[in-house]
Amino acid sequence: MCKLCPNMELPDRYFDELPKVFRRTMRDLYAGKITPEDLSDELVQLLARELWSGVNLGYGSQELGNSGLAEVLKHNVFVFSGFKTYQQLQEASLLMLNPTTGNLRPFTEFMKDALAINETYNINYLQAEYNHAVASAQQMAAWKPIWENREAVPYLKYKTAEDERVRQSHRGLNDVVRPVDDKFWDTYYPPNGWNCRCVVI
């Protein structure tokens, strides 16, 4: 991320809790105690907590508190975490049966394949989602003073990290200058995608 961004690694506590929560969730799914539609409250809560911590980290010293903005953001984090959990349970439920015989696979075989889902969704994807939560909250916090000072400083410039990792689509936006109230920012105000490092000045 940009030089001004905080360290955006998921907290160690997450990696301590995740294996236990995921395994319990898979046991419950395998035993028929839950279905993808039931979700797993424990997994939803764990994912939402970490994404919410990313929002708070990104928002920084400004207090979100119990504001209307905080409520909207919390709702979004929980809805996202619910859909993410549903998708994992849906994929895992398809692994329970032997595709040839249609019989229930042994739990150890099922869990081995389910752990690959965990690696994809709850480690790889979640790190990118956490980074996005932090970066989005940083830019959201930065927007308020930009908007309040738009008469004194009426223009924004889009800036990339200007290195070899910048996406081609973002490279074309580098140094674009538009008025603060231009509709351009409705679409292109950073972050623009997973692990985007762009900023405005």
JSON list of C-alpha atoms in Angstrom, two decimals:
[
{"chain": "A", "resi": 1, "resn": "MET", "atom": "CA", "xyz": [0.00, 0.00, 0.00]},
{"chain": "A", "resi": 2, "resn": "CYS", "atom": "CA", "xyz": [1.01, 3.64, -0.04]},
{"chain": "A", "resi": 3, "resn": "LYS", "atom": "CA", "xyz": [3.72, 4.95, 2.28]},
{"chain": "A", "resi": 4, "resn": "LEU", "atom": "CA", "xyz": [1.13, 6.73, 4.43]},
{"chain": "A", "resi": 5, "resn": "CYS", "atom": "CA", "xyz": [-1.01, 3.62, 4.97]},
{"chain": "A", "resi": 6, "resn": "PRO", "atom": "CA", "xyz": [-0.71, 1.64, 8.21]},
{"chain": "A", "resi": 7, "resn": "ASN", "atom": "CA", "xyz": [0.45, -1.96, 8.28]},
{"chain": "A", "resi": 8, "resn": "MET", "atom": "CA", "xyz": [-2.51, -3.84, 6.88]},
{"chain": "A", "resi": 9, "resn": "GLU", "atom": "CA", "xyz": [-1.84, -7.40, 8.00]},
{"chain": "A", "resi": 10, "resn": "LEU", "atom": "CA", "xyz": [-4.71, -9.29, 9.53]},
{"chain": "A", "resi": 11, "resn": "PRO", "atom": "CA", "xyz": [-4.27, -9.50, 13.32]},
{"chain": "A", "resi": 12, "resn": "ASP", "atom": "CA", "xyz": [-2.62, -12.61, 14.77]},
{"chain": "A", "resi": 13, "resn": "ARG", "atom": "CA", "xyz": [-5.71, -13.31, 16.89]},
{"chain": "A", "resi": 14, "resn": "TYR", "atom": "CA", "xyz": [-7.61, -14.02, 13.66]},
{"chain": "A", "resi": 15, "resn": "PHE", "atom": "CA", "xyz": [-5.21, -16.80, 12.66]},
{"chain": "A", "resi": 16, "resn": "ASP", "atom": "CA", "xyz": [-5.45, -18.25, 16.18]},
{"chain": "A", "resi": 17, "resn": "GLU", "atom": "CA", "xyz": [-9.25, -18.42, 16.04]},
{"chain": "A", "resi": 18, "resn": "LEU", "atom": "CA", "xyz": [-9.90, -19.19, 12.38]},
{"chain": "A", "resi": 19, "resn": "PRO", "atom": "CA", "xyz": [-8.85, -22.89, 12.29]},
{"chain": "A", "resi": 20, "resn": "LYS", "atom": "CA", "xyz": [-11.06, -23.74, 15.28]},
{"chain": "A", "resi": 21, "resn": "VAL", "atom": "CA", "xyz": [-14.08, -21.80, 14.00]},
{"chain": "A", "resi": 22, "resn": "PHE", "atom": "CA", "xyz": [-13.79, -23.17, 10.47]},
{"chain": "A", "resi": 23, "resn": "ARG", "atom": "CA", "xyz": [-13.42, -26.78, 11.63]},
{"chain": "A", "resi": 24, "resn": "ARG", "atom": "CA", "xyz": [-16.44, -26.48, 13.96]},
{"chain": "A", "resi": 25, "resn": "THR", "atom": "CA", "xyz": [-18.44, -24.98, 11.10]},
{"chain": "A", "resi": 26, "resn": "MET", "atom": "CA", "xyz": [-17.47, -27.83, 8.75]},
{"chain": "A", "resi": 27, "resn": "ARG", "atom": "CA", "xyz": [-18.33, -30.43, 11.42]},
{"chain": "A", "resi": 28, "resn": "ASP", "atom": "CA", "xyz": [-21.76, -28.86, 11.87]},
{"chain": "A", "resi": 29, "resn": "LEU", "atom": "CA", "xyz": [-22.30, -28.78, 8.11]},
{"chain": "A", "resi": 30, "resn": "TYR", "atom": "CA", "xyz": [-21.21, -32.41, 7.70]},
{"chain": "A", "resi": 31, "resn": "ALA", "atom": "CA", "xyz": [-23.44, -33.49, 10.62]},
{"chain": "A", "resi": 32, "resn": "GLY", "atom": "CA", "xyz": [-26.45, -31.71, 9.14]},
{"chain": "A", "resi": 33, "resn": "LYS", "atom": "CA", "xyz": [-26.70, -29.25, 12.04]},
{"chain": "A", "resi": 34, "resn": "ILE", "atom": "CA", "xyz": [-26.51, -26.32, 9.62]},
{"chain": "A", "resi": 35, "resn": "THR", "atom": "CA", "xyz": [-27.08, -25.77, 5.92]},
{"chain": "A", "resi": 36, "resn": "PRO", "atom": "CA", "xyz": [-25.61, -23.02, 3.71]},
{"chain": "A", "resi": 37, "resn": "GLU", "atom": "CA", "xyz": [-28.86, -21.10, 4.20]},
{"chain": "A", "resi": 38, "resn": "ASP", "atom": "CA", "xyz": [-28.54, -21.32, 7.99]},
{"chain": "A", "resi": 39, "resn": "LEU", "atom": "CA", "xyz": [-25.05, -19.83, 7.80]},
{"chain": "A", "resi": 40, "resn": "SER", "atom": "CA", "xyz": [-22.65, -20.14, 10.69]},
{"chain": "A", "resi": 41, "resn": "ASP", "atom": "CA", "xyz": [-23.09, -17.30, 13.13]},
{"chain": "A", "resi": 42, "resn": "GLU", "atom": "CA", "xyz": [-19.64, -17.95, 14.58]},
{"chain": "A", "resi": 43, "resn": "LEU", "atom": "CA", "xyz": [-17.90, -17.67, 11.19]},
{"chain": "A", "resi": 44, "resn": "VAL", "atom": "CA", "xyz": [-19.95, -14.63, 10.13]},
{"chain": "A", "resi": 45, "resn": "GLN", "atom": "CA", "xyz": [-19.08, -12.89, 13.41]},
{"chain": "A", "resi": 46, "resn": "LEU", "atom": "CA", "xyz": [-15.37, -13.69, 13.08]},
{"chain": "A", "resi": 47, "resn": "LEU", "atom": "CA", "xyz": [-15.14, -12.39, 9.51]},
{"chain": "A", "resi": 48, "resn": "ALA", "atom": "CA", "xyz": [-17.22, -9.30, 10.28]},
{"chain": "A", "resi": 49, "resn": "ARG", "atom": "CA", "xyz": [-15.12, -8.49, 13.34]},
{"chain": "A", "resi": 50, "resn": "GLU", "atom": "CA", "xyz": [-11.89, -8.50, 11.34]},
{"chain": "A", "resi": 51, "resn": "LEU", "atom": "CA", "xyz": [-13.32, -6.45, 8.48]},
{"chain": "A", "resi": 52, "resn": "TRP", "atom": "CA", "xyz": [-14.78, -3.99, 10.98]},
{"chain": "A", "resi": 53, "resn": "SER", "atom": "CA", "xyz": [-11.37, -3.69, 12.66]},
{"chain": "A", "resi": 54, "resn": "GLY", "atom": "CA", "xyz": [-9.99, -2.80, 9.20]},
{"chain": "A", "resi": 55, "resn": "VAL", "atom": "CA", "xyz": [-12.60, -0.07, 8.81]},
{"chain": "A", "resi": 56, "resn": "ASN", "atom": "CA", "xyz": [-11.68, 1.37, 12.21]},
{"chain": "A", "resi": 57, "resn": "LEU", "atom": "CA", "xyz": [-7.96, 1.16, 11.46]},
{"chain": "A", "resi": 58, "resn": "GLY", "atom": "CA", "xyz": [-8.44, 2.96, 8.17]},
{"chain": "A", "resi": 59, "resn": "TYR", "atom": "CA", "xyz": [-10.73, 5.63, 9.56]},
{"chain": "A", "resi": 60, "resn": "GLY", "atom": "CA", "xyz": [-8.00, 6.47, 12.06]},
{"chain": "A", "resi": 61, "resn": "SER", "atom": "CA", "xyz": [-8.21, 9.01, 14.81]},
{"chain": "A", "resi": 62, "resn": "GLN", "atom": "CA", "xyz": [-11.63, 10.30, 13.76]},
{"chain": "A", "resi": 63, "resn": "GLU", "atom": "CA", "xyz": [-14.33, 8.67, 15.83]},
{"chain": "A", "resi": 64, "resn": "LEU", "atom": "CA", "xyz": [-16.94, 6.61, 13.99]},
{"chain": "A", "resi": 65, "resn": "GLY", "atom": "CA", "xyz": [-18.73, 5.89, 17.28]},
{"chain": "A", "resi": 66, "resn": "ASN", "atom": "CA", "xyz": [-22.45, 5.18, 16.94]},
{"chain": "A", "resi": 67, "resn": "SER", "atom": "CA", "xyz": [-23.00, 7.61, 14.10]},
{"chain": "A", "resi": 68, "resn": "GLY", "atom": "CA", "xyz": [-25.32, 6.90, 11.19]},
{"chain": "A", "resi": 69, "resn": "LEU", "atom": "CA", "xyz": [-22.24, 6.30, 9.05]},
{"chain": "A", "resi": 70, "resn": "ALA", "atom": "CA", "xyz": [-20.98, 3.66, 11.51]},
{"chain": "A", "resi": 71, "resn": "GLU", "atom": "CA", "xyz": [-24.34, 1.87, 11.39]},
{"chain": "A", "resi": 72, "resn": "VAL", "atom": "CA", "xyz": [-24.35, 1.78, 7.59]},
{"chain": "A", "resi": 73, "resn": "LEU", "atom": "CA", "xyz": [-20.77, 0.51, 7.48]},
{"chain": "A", "resi": 74, "resn": "LYS", "atom": "CA", "xyz": [-21.41, -2.16, 10.13]},
{"chain": "A", "resi": 75, "resn": "HIS", "atom": "CA", "xyz": [-24.47, -3.33, 8.20]},
{"chain": "A", "resi": 76, "resn": "ASN", "atom": "CA", "xyz": [-22.42, -3.58, 5.00]},
{"chain": "A", "resi": 77, "resn": "VAL", "atom": "CA", "xyz": [-19.65, -5.50, 6.77]},
{"chain": "A", "resi": 78, "resn": "PHE", "atom": "CA", "xyz": [-22.14, -8.01, 8.24]},
{"chain": "A", "resi": 79, "resn": "VAL", "atom": "CA", "xyz": [-24.01, -8.49, 4.96]},
{"chain": "A", "resi": 80, "resn": "PHE", "atom": "CA", "xyz": [-20.73, -9.06, 3.12]},
{"chain": "A", "resi": 81, "resn": "SER", "atom": "CA", "xyz": [-19.57, -11.52, 5.79]},
{"chain": "A", "resi": 82, "resn": "GLY", "atom": "CA", "xyz": [-22.89, -13.37, 5.56]},
{"chain": "A", "resi": 83, "resn": "PHE", "atom": "CA", "xyz": [-22.65, -13.76, 1.79]},
{"chain": "A", "resi": 84, "resn": "LYS", "atom": "CA", "xyz": [-19.03, -14.84, 2.10]},
{"chain": "A", "resi": 85, "resn": "THR", "atom": "CA", "xyz": [-19.96, -17.48, 4.68]},
{"chain": "A", "resi": 86, "resn": "TYR", "atom": "CA", "xyz": [-22.90, -18.71, 2.59]},
{"chain": "A", "resi": 87, "resn": "GLN", "atom": "CA", "xyz": [-20.64, -19.13, -0.45]},
{"chain": "A", "resi": 88, "resn": "GLN", "atom": "CA", "xyz": [-18.13, -21.17, 1.56]},
{"chain": "A", "resi": 89, "resn": "LEU", "atom": "CA", "xyz": [-20.82, -23.41, 3.01]},
{"chain": "A", "resi": 90, "resn": "GLN", "atom": "CA", "xyz": [-22.39, -23.88, -0.41]},
{"chain": "A", "resi": 91, "resn": "GLU", "atom": "CA", "xyz": [-19.07, -24.96, -1.93]},
{"chain": "A", "resi": 92, "resn": "ALA", "atom": "CA", "xyz": [-18.27, -27.18, 1.05]},
{"chain": "A", "resi": 93, "resn": "SER", "atom": "CA", "xyz": [-21.68, -28.88, 0.91]},
{"chain": "A", "resi": 94, "resn": "LEU", "atom": "CA", "xyz": [-20.88, -30.01, -2.63]},
{"chain": "A", "resi": 95, "resn": "LEU", "atom": "CA", "xyz": [-17.77, -31.76, -1.33]},
{"chain": "A", "resi": 96, "resn": "MET", "atom": "CA", "xyz": [-19.64, -34.01, 1.10]},
{"chain": "A", "resi": 97, "resn": "LEU", "atom": "CA", "xyz": [-20.79, -36.54, -1.45]},
{"chain": "A", "resi": 98, "resn": "ASN", "atom": "CA", "xyz": [-18.66, -38.80, -3.62]},
{"chain": "A", "resi": 99, "resn": "PRO", "atom": "CA", "xyz": [-19.34, -37.56, -7.18]},
{"chain": "A", "resi": 100, "resn": "THR", "atom": "CA", "xyz": [-19.25, -41.12, -8.57]},
{"chain": "A", "resi": 101, "resn": "THR", "atom": "CA", "xyz": [-21.33, -43.00, -6.04]},
{"chain": "A", "resi": 102, "resn": "GLY", "atom": "CA", "xyz": [-23.33, -40.20, -4.47]},
{"chain": "A", "resi": 103, "resn": "ASN", "atom": "CA", "xyz": [-22.48, -41.59, -1.03]},
{"chain": "A", "resi": 104, "resn": "LEU", "atom": "CA", "xyz": [-21.32, -39.48, 1.88]},
{"chain": "A", "resi": 105, "resn": "ARG", "atom": "CA", "xyz": [-17.53, -39.20, 1.85]},
{"chain": "A", "resi": 106, "resn": "PRO", "atom": "CA", "xyz": [-15.53, -39.93, 5.01]},
{"chain": "A", "resi": 107, "resn": "PHE", "atom": "CA", "xyz": [-15.22, -36.83, 7.18]},
{"chain": "A", "resi": 108, "resn": "THR", "atom": "CA", "xyz": [-11.41, -36.74, 6.93]},
{"chain": "A", "resi": 109, "resn": "GLU", "atom": "CA", "xyz": [-11.57, -36.67, 3.10]},
{"chain": "A", "resi": 110, "resn": "PHE", "atom": "CA", "xyz": [-14.25, -33.99, 3.18]},
{"chain": "A", "resi": 111, "resn": "MET", "atom": "CA", "xyz": [-12.30, -31.85, 5.66]},
{"chain": "A", "resi": 112, "resn": "LYS", "atom": "CA", "xyz": [-9.11, -32.07, 3.61]},
{"chain": "A", "resi": 113, "resn": "ASP", "atom": "CA", "xyz": [-10.91, -30.55, 0.62]},
{"chain": "A", "resi": 114, "resn": "ALA", "atom": "CA", "xyz": [-12.85, -28.09, 2.77]},
{"chain": "A", "resi": 115, "resn": "LEU", "atom": "CA", "xyz": [-9.58, -26.70, 4.16]},
{"chain": "A", "resi": 116, "resn": "ALA", "atom": "CA", "xyz": [-8.71, -25.57, 0.62]},
{"chain": "A", "resi": 117, "resn": "ILE", "atom": "CA", "xyz": [-11.90, -23.46, 0.69]},
{"chain": "A", "resi": 118, "resn": "ASN", "atom": "CA", "xyz": [-10.76, -21.98, 3.98]},
{"chain": "A", "resi": 119, "resn": "GLU", "atom": "CA", "xyz": [-7.35, -21.09, 2.53]},
{"chain": "A", "resi": 120, "resn": "THR", "atom": "CA", "xyz": [-8.95, -19.38, -0.45]},
{"chain": "A", "resi": 121, "resn": "TYR", "atom": "CA", "xyz": [-11.78, -17.49, 1.25]},
{"chain": "A", "resi": 122, "resn": "ASN", "atom": "CA", "xyz": [-10.56, -16.85, 4.77]},
{"chain": "A", "resi": 123, "resn": "ILE", "atom": "CA", "xyz": [-6.86, -16.26, 4.22]},
{"chain": "A", "resi": 124, "resn": "ASN", "atom": "CA", "xyz": [-6.17, -15.16, 0.64]},
{"chain": "A", "resi": 125, "resn": "TYR", "atom": "CA", "xyz": [-9.43, -13.36, -0.12]},
{"chain": "A", "resi": 126, "resn": "LEU", "atom": "CA", "xyz": [-9.88, -11.99, 3.38]},
{"chain": "A", "resi": 127, "resn": "GLN", "atom": "CA", "xyz": [-6.45, -10.34, 3.34]},
{"chain": "A", "resi": 128, "resn": "ALA", "atom": "CA", "xyz": [-7.44, -8.46, 0.15]},
{"chain": "A", "resi": 129, "resn": "GLU", "atom": "CA", "xyz": [-10.87, -7.65, 1.65]},
{"chain": "A", "resi": 130, "resn": "TYR", "atom": "CA", "xyz": [-9.25, -6.39, 4.85]},
{"chain": "A", "resi": 131, "resn": "ASN", "atom": "CA", "xyz": [-6.84, -4.21, 2.84]},
{"chain": "A", "resi": 132, "resn": "HIS", "atom": "CA", "xyz": [-9.82, -2.84, 0.93]},
{"chain": "A", "resi": 133, "resn": "ALA", "atom": "CA", "xyz": [-11.73, -2.09, 4.14]},
{"chain": "A", "resi": 134, "resn": "VAL", "atom": "CA", "xyz": [-8.73, -0.18, 5.53]},
{"chain": "A", "resi": 135, "resn": "ALA", "atom": "CA", "xyz": [-8.08, 1.74, 2.30]},
{"chain": "A", "resi": 136, "resn": "SER", "atom": "CA", "xyz": [-11.78, 2.55, 1.78]},
{"chain": "A", "resi": 137, "resn": "ALA", "atom": "CA", "xyz": [-12.09, 3.88, 5.32]},
{"chain": "A", "resi": 138, "resn": "GLN", "atom": "CA", "xyz": [-8.90, 5.95, 4.91]},
{"chain": "A", "resi": 139, "resn": "GLN", "atom": "CA", "xyz": [-10.25, 7.55, 1.76]},
{"chain": "A", "resi": 140, "resn": "MET", "atom": "CA", "xyz": [-13.67, 8.02, 3.35]},
{"chain": "A", "resi": 141, "resn": "ALA", "atom": "CA", "xyz": [-12.07, 9.86, 6.28]},
{"chain": "A", "resi": 142, "resn": "ALA", "atom": "CA", "xyz": [-10.06, 11.98, 3.83]},
{"chain": "A", "resi": 143, "resn": "TRP", "atom": "CA", "xyz": [-13.19, 12.93, 1.85]},
{"chain": "A", "resi": 144, "resn": "LYS", "atom": "CA", "xyz": [-14.87, 14.99, 4.59]},
{"chain": "A", "resi": 145, "resn": "PRO", "atom": "CA", "xyz": [-12.17, 17.73, 4.75]},
{"chain": "A", "resi": 146, "resn": "ILE", "atom": "CA", "xyz": [-11.83, 17.64, 0.95]},
{"chain": "A", "resi": 147, "resn": "TRP", "atom": "CA", "xyz": [-15.55, 18.36, 0.61]},
{"chain": "A", "resi": 148, "resn": "GLU", "atom": "CA", "xyz": [-15.61, 20.97, 3.36]},
{"chain": "A", "resi": 149, "resn": "ASN", "atom": "CA", "xyz": [-12.68, 22.85, 1.79]},
{"chain": "A", "resi": 150, "resn": "ARG", "atom": "CA", "xyz": [-13.79, 22.53, -1.84]},
{"chain": "A", "resi": 151, "resn": "GLU", "atom": "CA", "xyz": [-14.16, 26.28, -2.30]},
{"chain": "A", "resi": 152, "resn": "ALA", "atom": "CA", "xyz": [-10.61, 26.98, -1.13]},
{"chain": "A", "resi": 153, "resn": "VAL", "atom": "CA", "xyz": [-9.15, 23.88, -2.85]},
{"chain": "A", "resi": 154, "resn": "PRO", "atom": "CA", "xyz": [-11.56, 23.11, -5.69]},
{"chain": "A", "resi": 155, "resn": "TYR", "atom": "CA", "xyz": [-9.56, 20.42, -7.55]},
{"chain": "A", "resi": 156, "resn": "LEU", "atom": "CA", "xyz": [-8.32, 16.91, -6.90]},
{"chain": "A", "resi": 157, "resn": "LYS", "atom": "CA", "xyz": [-5.57, 15.04, -8.71]},
{"chain": "A", "resi": 158, "resn": "TYR", "atom": "CA", "xyz": [-5.59, 11.27, -9.07]},
{"chain": "A", "resi": 159, "resn": "LYS", "atom": "CA", "xyz": [-2.24, 9.68, -8.22]},
{"chain": "A", "resi": 160, "resn": "THR", "atom": "CA", "xyz": [-1.06, 6.11, -8.60]},
{"chain": "A", "resi": 161, "resn": "ALA", "atom": "CA", "xyz": [1.94, 4.58, -6.81]},
{"chain": "A", "resi": 162, "resn": "GLU", "atom": "CA", "xyz": [3.78, 5.08, -10.14]},
{"chain": "A", "resi": 163, "resn": "ASP", "atom": "CA", "xyz": [5.58, 1.74, -10.05]},
{"chain": "A", "resi": 164, "resn": "GLU", "atom": "CA", "xyz": [5.55, -1.48, -12.06]},
{"chain": "A", "resi": 165, "resn": "ARG", "atom": "CA", "xyz": [2.66, -2.91, -10.01]},
{"chain": "A", "resi": 166, "resn": "VAL", "atom": "CA", "xyz": [0.16, -0.22, -11.08]},
{"chain": "A", "resi": 167, "resn": "ARG", "atom": "CA", "xyz": [-2.68, -1.67, -13.16]},
{"chain": "A", "resi": 168, "resn": "GLN", "atom": "CA", "xyz": [-2.94, -0.47, -16.74]},
{"chain": "A", "resi": 169, "resn": "SER", "atom": "CA", "xyz": [-6.46, 0.86, -16.12]},
{"chain": "A", "resi": 170, "resn": "HIS", "atom": "CA", "xyz": [-5.20, 2.92, -13.18]},
{"chain": "A", "resi": 171, "resn": "ARG", "atom": "CA", "xyz": [-2.08, 4.10, -14.99]},
{"chain": "A", "resi": 172, "resn": "GLY", "atom": "CA", "xyz": [-4.37, 5.91, -17.45]},
{"chain": "A", "resi": 173, "resn": "LEU", "atom": "CA", "xyz": [-5.93, 7.84, -14.54]},
{"chain": "A", "resi": 174, "resn": "ASN", "atom": "CA", "xyz": [-2.63, 9.07, -13.11]},
{"chain": "A", "resi": 175, "resn": "ASP", "atom": "CA", "xyz": [-2.46, 12.88, -12.89]},
{"chain": "A", "resi": 176, "resn": "VAL", "atom": "CA", "xyz": [-6.10, 13.38, -13.97]},
{"chain": "A", "resi": 177, "resn": "VAL", "atom": "CA", "xyz": [-7.31, 16.63, -12.38]},
{"chain": "A", "resi": 178, "resn": "ARG", "atom": "CA", "xyz": [-11.03, 17.28, -11.87]},
{"chain": "A", "resi": 179, "resn": "PRO", "atom": "CA", "xyz": [-13.14, 19.54, -9.65]},
{"chain": "A", "resi": 180, "resn": "VAL", "atom": "CA", "xyz": [-13.99, 18.06, -6.25]},
{"chain": "A", "resi": 181, "resn": "ASP", "atom": "CA", "xyz": [-17.71, 17.96, -7.18]},
{"chain": "A", "resi": 182, "resn": "ASP", "atom": "CA", "xyz": [-17.11, 16.34, -10.58]},
{"chain": "A", "resi": 183, "resn": "LYS", "atom": "CA", "xyz": [-19.06, 13.09, -11.20]},
{"chain": "A", "resi": 184, "resn": "PHE", "atom": "CA", "xyz": [-15.71, 11.54, -12.15]},
{"chain": "A", "resi": 185, "resn": "TRP", "atom": "CA", "xyz": [-15.01, 10.97, -8.45]},
{"chain": "A", "resi": 186, "resn": "ASP", "atom": "CA", "xyz": [-18.25, 9.00, -8.02]},
{"chain": "A", "resi": 187, "resn": "THR", "atom": "CA", "xyz": [-16.58, 6.28, -10.08]},
{"chain": "A", "resi": 188, "resn": "TYR", "atom": "CA", "xyz": [-12.84, 6.79, -9.70]},
{"chain": "A", "resi": 189, "resn": "TYR", "atom": "CA", "xyz": [-12.27, 8.03, -6.16]},
{"chain": "A", "resi": 190, "resn": "PRO", "atom": "CA", "xyz": [-9.87, 5.43, -4.74]},
{"chain": "A", "resi": 191, "resn": "PRO", "atom": "CA", "xyz": [-9.59, 2.65, -3.88]},
{"chain": "A", "resi": 192, "resn": "ASN", "atom": "CA", "xyz": [-10.49, 1.24, -7.27]},
{"chain": "A", "resi": 193, "resn": "GLY", "atom": "CA", "xyz": [-10.46, -2.50, -6.71]},
{"chain": "A", "resi": 194, "resn": "TRP", "atom": "CA", "xyz": [-8.70, -5.00, -4.50]},
{"chain": "A", "resi": 195, "resn": "ASN", "atom": "CA", "xyz": [-5.34, -3.82, -3.16]},
{"chain": "A", "resi": 196, "resn": "CYS", "atom": "CA", "xyz": [-5.54, -0.50, -5.03]},
{"chain": "A", "resi": 197, "resn": "ARG", "atom": "CA", "xyz": [-2.82, 1.87, -3.79]},
{"chain": "A", "resi": 198, "resn": "CYS", "atom": "CA", "xyz": [-4.06, 4.98, -5.57]},
{"chain": "A", "resi": 199, "resn": "VAL", "atom": "CA", "xyz": [-4.77, 8.24, -3.72]},
{"chain": "A", "resi": 200, "resn": "VAL", "atom": "CA", "xyz": [-6.01, 11.73, -4.50]},
{"chain": "A", "resi": 201, "resn": "ILE", "atom": "CA", "xyz": [-4.16, 14.93, -3.76]}
]
